[in-house]
Short mmCIF file of C-alpha atoms in Angstrom, two decimals:
data_model
loop_
_atom_site.label_atom_id
_atom_site.label_comp_id
_atom_site.label_asym_id
_atom_site.label_seq_id
_atom_site.Cartn_x
_atom_site.Cartn_y
_atom_site.Cartn_z
CA MET A 3 0.12 -0.46 -0.05
CA LEU A 4 0.81 3.62 -0.23
CA TYR A 5 1.09 6.04 2.41
CA ILE A 6 0.04 9.61 1.34
CA ASN A 7 -1.71 12.12 3.77
CA GLY A 8 -2.15 9.99 6.48
CA GLU A 9 -4.32 7.28 4.50
CA TRP A 10 -3.07 4.09 3.15
CA ARG A 11 -3.89 3.89 -1.10
CA LYS A 12 -3.44 1.58 -3.97
CA ALA A 13 -2.38 2.55 -6.66
CA ARG A 14 -4.62 4.75 -9.51
CA SER A 15 -3.88 2.13 -11.50
CA GLY A 16 -4.88 -0.63 -9.60
CA LYS A 17 -1.14 -1.96 -10.35
CA GLU A 18 0.36 -4.06 -8.03
CA THR A 19 4.25 -5.70 -7.29
CA GLU A 20 4.76 -8.92 -5.84
CA VAL A 21 7.34 -9.10 -3.17
CA ARG A 22 9.40 -12.44 -2.67
CA ASN A 23 11.58 -13.95 -0.08
CA PRO A 24 14.74 -13.83 -2.01
CA ALA A 25 15.95 -17.25 0.04
CA THR A 26 13.15 -19.23 -1.37
CA GLY A 27 11.45 -17.69 -3.86
CA GLU A 28 8.14 -17.58 -2.46
CA ARG A 29 6.13 -14.88 -2.81
CA ILE A 30 5.27 -13.16 0.67
CA GLY A 31 3.46 -10.33 -0.81
CA ARG A 32 1.65 -7.80 -3.00
CA VAL A 33 2.04 -3.69 -2.73
CA ALA A 34 1.13 -1.02 -5.10
CA TRP A 35 2.92 -0.16 -8.04
CA CYS A 36 2.36 3.55 -8.95
CA GLY A 37 4.15 6.90 -10.91
CA LYS A 38 3.73 10.08 -11.61
CA PRO A 39 0.23 11.00 -10.55
CA GLU A 40 1.03 9.31 -6.90
CA THR A 41 3.98 10.87 -6.61
CA GLU A 42 2.67 14.70 -7.44
CA GLU A 43 -0.37 13.53 -4.96
CA ALA A 44 2.38 12.97 -2.73
CA ILE A 45 4.30 15.64 -2.79
CA GLN A 46 1.40 18.11 -2.77
CA SER A 47 0.35 16.77 0.54
CA ALA A 48 3.65 16.67 2.20
CA ASP A 49 3.81 20.71 0.90
CA THR A 50 0.22 21.36 2.20
CA ALA A 51 1.00 19.45 5.80
CA PHE A 52 4.78 21.52 5.78
CA GLN A 53 3.12 25.38 5.94
CA LYS A 54 1.34 23.74 9.31
CA TRP A 55 4.47 21.45 10.71
CA LYS A 56 7.28 24.02 10.19
CA ARG A 57 5.04 26.15 13.02
CA VAL A 58 4.71 23.16 15.21
CA PRO A 59 7.08 23.32 18.38
CA ALA A 60 10.62 21.34 18.73
CA GLY A 61 8.69 19.41 21.75
CA LYS A 62 5.95 18.00 19.83
CA ARG A 63 7.98 17.37 16.74
CA SER A 64 10.52 15.40 19.26
CA ALA A 65 7.24 13.32 20.68
CA TYR A 66 5.81 12.04 17.71
CA LEU A 67 9.31 10.41 17.10
CA LEU A 68 9.58 8.92 19.93
CA LYS A 69 6.59 7.55 20.65
CA ALA A 70 7.21 5.86 16.98
CA ALA A 71 10.15 4.56 18.06
CA SER A 72 8.36 3.11 21.12
CA ILE A 73 6.10 1.12 18.90
CA MET A 74 8.87 -0.11 17.18
CA LYS A 75 10.43 -1.62 19.90
CA GLU A 76 6.86 -3.03 20.99
CA LYS A 77 7.44 -4.92 17.45
CA ALA A 78 11.13 -5.40 17.20
CA GLU A 79 10.74 -8.75 17.05
CA GLU A 80 8.16 -8.48 14.57
CA LEU A 81 9.65 -6.06 12.28
CA ALA A 82 13.08 -7.99 12.44
CA GLU A 83 11.02 -10.82 10.92
CA THR A 84 10.20 -8.49 8.09
CA ILE A 85 13.83 -7.95 7.57
CA THR A 86 14.75 -10.74 6.97
CA THR A 87 12.13 -12.61 5.14
CA GLU A 88 12.37 -9.63 3.00
CA MET A 89 15.81 -8.54 2.20
CA GLY A 90 17.50 -12.27 3.24
CA LYS A 91 19.94 -10.99 6.15
CA PRO A 92 20.00 -13.49 9.37
CA ILE A 93 17.77 -12.52 12.18
CA SER A 94 20.68 -12.05 14.49
CA GLU A 95 21.65 -8.76 12.38
CA ALA A 96 17.95 -8.36 11.34
CA ARG A 97 17.57 -7.18 15.01
CA ARG A 98 20.39 -5.21 15.57
CA GLU A 99 18.83 -3.09 12.55
CA ILE A 100 15.67 -2.94 14.59
CA GLN A 101 17.91 -1.21 17.32
CA THR A 102 19.75 0.72 14.88
CA ALA A 103 16.49 1.68 13.45
CA THR A 104 14.73 3.48 16.38
CA GLY A 105 17.72 5.03 17.80
CA TYR A 106 17.74 7.15 15.02
CA LEU A 107 14.26 7.89 15.85
CA GLU A 108 15.27 8.73 19.34
CA TRP A 109 18.78 10.68 18.06
CA PHE A 110 16.60 12.44 15.78
CA ALA A 111 13.68 13.26 18.37
CA GLU A 112 16.43 14.57 21.06
CA GLU A 113 18.34 16.72 18.17
CA ALA A 114 14.63 18.45 17.47
CA LYS A 115 14.99 20.23 20.41
CA ARG A 116 18.75 21.41 19.67
CA VAL A 117 18.57 23.98 16.52
CA TYR A 118 20.36 26.47 17.55
CA GLY A 119 21.00 29.75 15.70
CA ASP A 120 23.71 32.24 16.13
CA THR A 121 24.51 35.76 17.29
CA VAL A 122 27.01 37.20 15.02
CA PRO A 123 29.36 39.95 16.09
CA ALA A 124 27.82 43.33 13.99
CA SER A 125 30.64 46.46 12.46
CA GLN A 126 27.96 49.00 14.37
CA ASN A 127 26.52 49.19 17.56
CA ASP A 128 23.24 49.94 16.54
CA LYS A 129 22.96 47.10 14.94
CA GLN A 130 22.63 43.09 15.78
CA LEU A 131 22.65 39.85 13.19
CA MET A 132 21.10 37.12 13.84
CA VAL A 133 21.42 33.43 12.20
CA LEU A 134 18.05 31.70 12.55
CA ARG A 135 17.70 27.73 11.55
CA GLU A 136 14.40 27.33 8.94
CA PRO A 137 13.13 24.07 7.94
CA VAL A 138 14.17 23.80 4.14
CA GLY A 139 10.64 22.36 2.93
CA VAL A 140 9.43 19.27 1.26
CA THR A 141 12.39 16.48 1.13
CA ALA A 142 12.60 13.85 -1.10
CA ALA A 143 14.10 10.30 -0.10
CA ILE A 144 15.18 7.50 -1.59
CA THR A 145 16.92 4.39 0.34
CA PRO A 146 18.07 1.17 -0.77
CA TRP A 147 17.35 -2.44 -0.03
CA ASN A 148 20.73 -3.37 2.02
CA PHE A 149 19.70 -1.46 5.43
CA PRO A 150 15.43 -1.41 4.88
CA MET A 151 14.30 -0.02 7.77
CA SER A 152 17.25 1.68 9.31
CA MET A 153 18.35 3.75 6.32
CA VAL A 154 14.61 4.79 5.91
CA THR A 155 14.86 6.11 10.01
CA ARG A 156 17.53 7.80 9.49
CA LYS A 157 16.55 9.95 6.13
CA ILE A 158 13.14 10.87 7.58
CA ALA A 159 13.39 11.26 11.66
CA PRO A 160 15.76 14.71 10.99
CA ALA A 161 13.73 16.16 7.88
CA ILE A 162 10.37 15.54 10.71
CA ALA A 163 12.86 16.32 13.42
CA ALA A 164 14.14 19.99 11.46
CA GLY A 165 10.29 20.52 10.42
CA CYS A 166 10.44 19.18 7.15
CA THR A 167 7.48 16.93 5.31
CA VAL A 168 8.98 13.88 3.55
CA VAL A 169 8.13 11.74 0.50
CA LEU A 170 9.87 8.65 0.94
CA LYS A 171 10.98 6.33 -1.87
CA PRO A 172 12.65 2.73 -0.89
CA ALA A 173 13.90 0.43 -2.93
CA PRO A 174 11.61 -1.60 -5.12
CA VAL A 175 12.55 -5.05 -3.74
CA THR A 176 12.31 -4.11 0.76
CA PRO A 177 8.85 -2.12 -0.08
CA LEU A 178 7.12 -4.48 3.12
CA SER A 179 10.05 -3.15 5.52
CA ALA A 180 9.15 0.85 4.63
CA ILE A 181 5.40 0.15 5.12
CA ARG A 182 6.23 -1.32 8.41
CA VAL A 183 7.78 2.05 9.77
CA PHE A 184 5.40 3.72 8.11
CA GLU A 185 2.67 2.11 10.17
CA CYS A 186 4.56 2.52 13.48
CA LEU A 187 4.56 6.30 12.63
CA HIS A 188 0.83 5.97 11.36
CA GLU A 189 0.19 4.52 14.82
CA ALA A 190 2.34 7.37 16.70
CA GLY A 191 -0.23 9.92 15.48
CA LEU A 192 2.06 11.73 13.21
CA PRO A 193 0.13 14.37 11.39
CA LYS A 194 -1.74 14.05 7.79
CA GLY A 195 0.82 14.53 5.03
CA VAL A 196 4.09 15.24 7.69
CA ALA A 197 5.49 11.26 5.42
CA ASN A 198 4.69 10.00 2.73
CA LEU A 199 5.14 6.73 1.06
CA VAL A 200 5.42 6.01 -2.64
CA ILE A 201 6.38 2.85 -4.39
CA GLY A 202 7.34 2.13 -7.55
CA PRO A 203 9.42 2.57 -10.53
CA ALA A 204 13.11 5.01 -10.01
CA GLU A 205 12.60 5.96 -13.29
CA GLU A 206 9.57 7.16 -13.39
CA ILE A 207 9.12 8.03 -9.83
CA GLY A 208 12.31 9.68 -9.80
CA PRO A 209 11.86 12.47 -12.51
CA VAL A 210 8.85 13.99 -10.88
CA LEU A 211 10.87 14.37 -7.22
CA THR A 212 13.93 16.22 -8.86
CA ILE A 213 12.17 18.23 -11.35
CA SER A 214 9.30 19.27 -8.77
CA PRO A 215 10.11 23.13 -7.72
CA VAL A 216 8.14 22.37 -4.16
CA VAL A 217 10.65 19.78 -3.34
CA ARG A 218 13.37 21.89 -2.13
CA LYS A 219 15.78 18.74 -0.74
CA LEU A 220 17.15 15.39 -2.18
CA THR A 221 18.13 12.62 -0.06
CA PHE A 222 19.71 9.09 -2.02
CA THR A 223 21.83 6.02 -0.84
CA GLY A 224 22.87 4.38 -3.78
CA SER A 225 25.22 3.84 -6.72
CA THR A 226 27.49 6.77 -7.54
CA ALA A 227 25.87 6.49 -10.98
CA VAL A 228 22.00 7.60 -10.64
CA GLY A 229 23.51 9.84 -7.51
CA LYS A 230 25.29 11.74 -10.55
CA LYS A 231 22.21 11.90 -12.52
CA LEU A 232 19.55 12.71 -9.61
CA ILE A 233 21.96 15.61 -8.86
CA ARG A 234 22.05 17.03 -12.55
CA ASP A 235 18.02 16.76 -12.24
CA SER A 236 17.72 18.43 -9.28
CA ALA A 237 19.82 20.99 -10.57
CA ASP A 238 17.43 23.36 -12.21
CA THR A 239 15.00 23.77 -9.44
CA VAL A 240 18.29 24.37 -7.20
CA LYS A 241 17.62 21.71 -4.52
CA LYS A 242 19.98 20.71 -1.49
CA VAL A 243 20.77 17.41 -1.97
CA SER A 244 22.56 14.60 0.24
CA MET A 245 24.37 11.98 -1.29
CA GLU A 246 25.40 8.81 -0.31
CA LEU A 247 27.02 6.83 -2.86
CA GLY A 248 29.26 3.97 -1.02
CA GLY A 249 33.05 3.56 -0.85
CA HIS A 250 36.36 2.39 -1.62
CA ALA A 251 36.81 1.13 2.18
CA PRO A 252 40.64 0.09 2.46
CA PHE A 253 41.09 -2.12 5.45
CA ILE A 254 45.17 -1.09 6.52
CA VAL A 255 47.18 -3.14 8.26
CA PHE A 256 50.68 -1.55 9.94
CA ALA A 257 53.69 -3.43 11.19
CA ASP A 258 52.64 -3.16 14.98
CA ALA A 259 49.13 -4.92 14.43
CA ASP A 260 48.07 -7.92 15.75
CA LEU A 261 47.76 -9.83 13.04
CA GLU A 262 44.88 -12.29 14.56
CA ARG A 263 43.00 -9.16 15.21
CA ALA A 264 43.38 -8.25 11.97
CA VAL A 265 42.21 -10.73 10.27
CA GLN A 266 39.84 -11.02 12.39
CA GLY A 267 38.53 -7.52 11.77
CA ALA A 268 39.22 -7.89 8.00
CA ILE A 269 36.60 -10.81 7.94
CA ASP A 270 33.99 -8.93 10.52
CA ALA A 271 34.04 -5.84 8.02
CA LYS A 272 33.92 -7.34 5.03
CA PHE A 273 31.08 -10.18 5.51
CA VAL A 274 29.35 -8.09 8.55
CA ASN A 275 25.46 -7.89 6.47
CA ASN A 276 26.75 -10.63 3.79
CA GLY A 277 29.10 -8.24 2.56
CA GLN A 278 26.46 -5.75 1.44
CA THR A 279 27.46 -2.55 2.87
CA CYS A 280 28.44 0.91 1.73
CA ILE A 281 32.03 0.36 4.12
CA CYS A 282 32.59 -3.04 3.13
CA VAL A 283 36.46 -4.12 3.14
CA ASN A 284 37.58 -3.71 -0.81
CA ARG A 285 40.96 -3.85 -0.48
CA ILE A 286 43.67 -4.39 2.39
CA TYR A 287 47.17 -3.41 2.36
CA VAL A 288 49.55 -4.98 4.52
CA GLY A 289 53.07 -3.40 5.98
CA ALA A 290 56.08 -4.66 4.52
CA PHE A 291 57.40 -5.47 7.88
CA CYS A 292 54.32 -7.57 9.08
CA ASP A 293 55.86 -11.04 9.26
CA VAL A 294 52.79 -12.87 7.49
CA ASN A 295 54.94 -15.98 7.50
CA ASN A 296 54.44 -16.70 11.32
CA PHE A 297 50.96 -15.89 11.56
CA SER A 298 48.66 -18.60 11.96
CA PHE A 299 44.82 -17.58 12.47
CA ASN A 300 42.28 -19.79 15.00
CA ALA A 301 39.94 -20.41 11.77
CA ASN A 302 37.98 -22.39 14.91
CA ARG A 303 37.52 -18.52 16.80
CA THR A 304 33.97 -17.96 17.92
CA PRO A 305 32.98 -14.88 15.77
CA PRO A 306 31.02 -12.04 17.49
CA GLU A 307 27.84 -11.61 17.39
CA ILE A 308 26.38 -9.48 15.14
#
């Protein structure tokens, strides 16, 4: 289902898409599959809500996020099972992701009350200069599949805390996780239009978000190629953009390193979340003076809890 203006909706066309368990191929659900009309409606809903939401006191914005975090904690096991069934990561890692996701809500709930301005020394005695921080406006957020709940809360929580409204497009293979998060926001009583969820093909939804002059901020986590396109497409409306486009993370072992710990650390960093992380180790540099010839690694060592 789509979530627009505080209501669960089907796509206008009636289109749906299947969600399948990547481990078994079993169908685990069907969700609405929308395009341009629904995205435009979601943007309008967010814009209308923004006119009131930006004036809501920070303490009240904080309370909504804390309530949503509390609800997610109560449903933690159910939410973790959704992640594992839909995305495929081990249940232990899914549980950890729920902790991270609720942590983002709680963190930014507190930060909402700390959006301070500045007083700037003036050049003349009869002048006073102040910097006031204001919410930028409607924010578009596009999230990846590898952390399907924590990446959602990581993007929408700071926007909501700052007084912005949001239109979220999750990865098409993990829509159920995003729906579960929005169910918690809905249960927390978040006002209509503050958070909106659209699910559909990137080639239809993306251009609507980038072209719209109403959308003032776009945040994206994904590939560099897609990030470049989003930046280019956002240029005509001079949007603020935040891009997390992965990395090329080195693992560096210096000559004085404990090699057993270094090897275990490299394995953990490489294979956490089955290797599907933005900061996953891509290459390993070993210092020229490391005594690798006399090194023996305990393969039976109990791995750390993930």
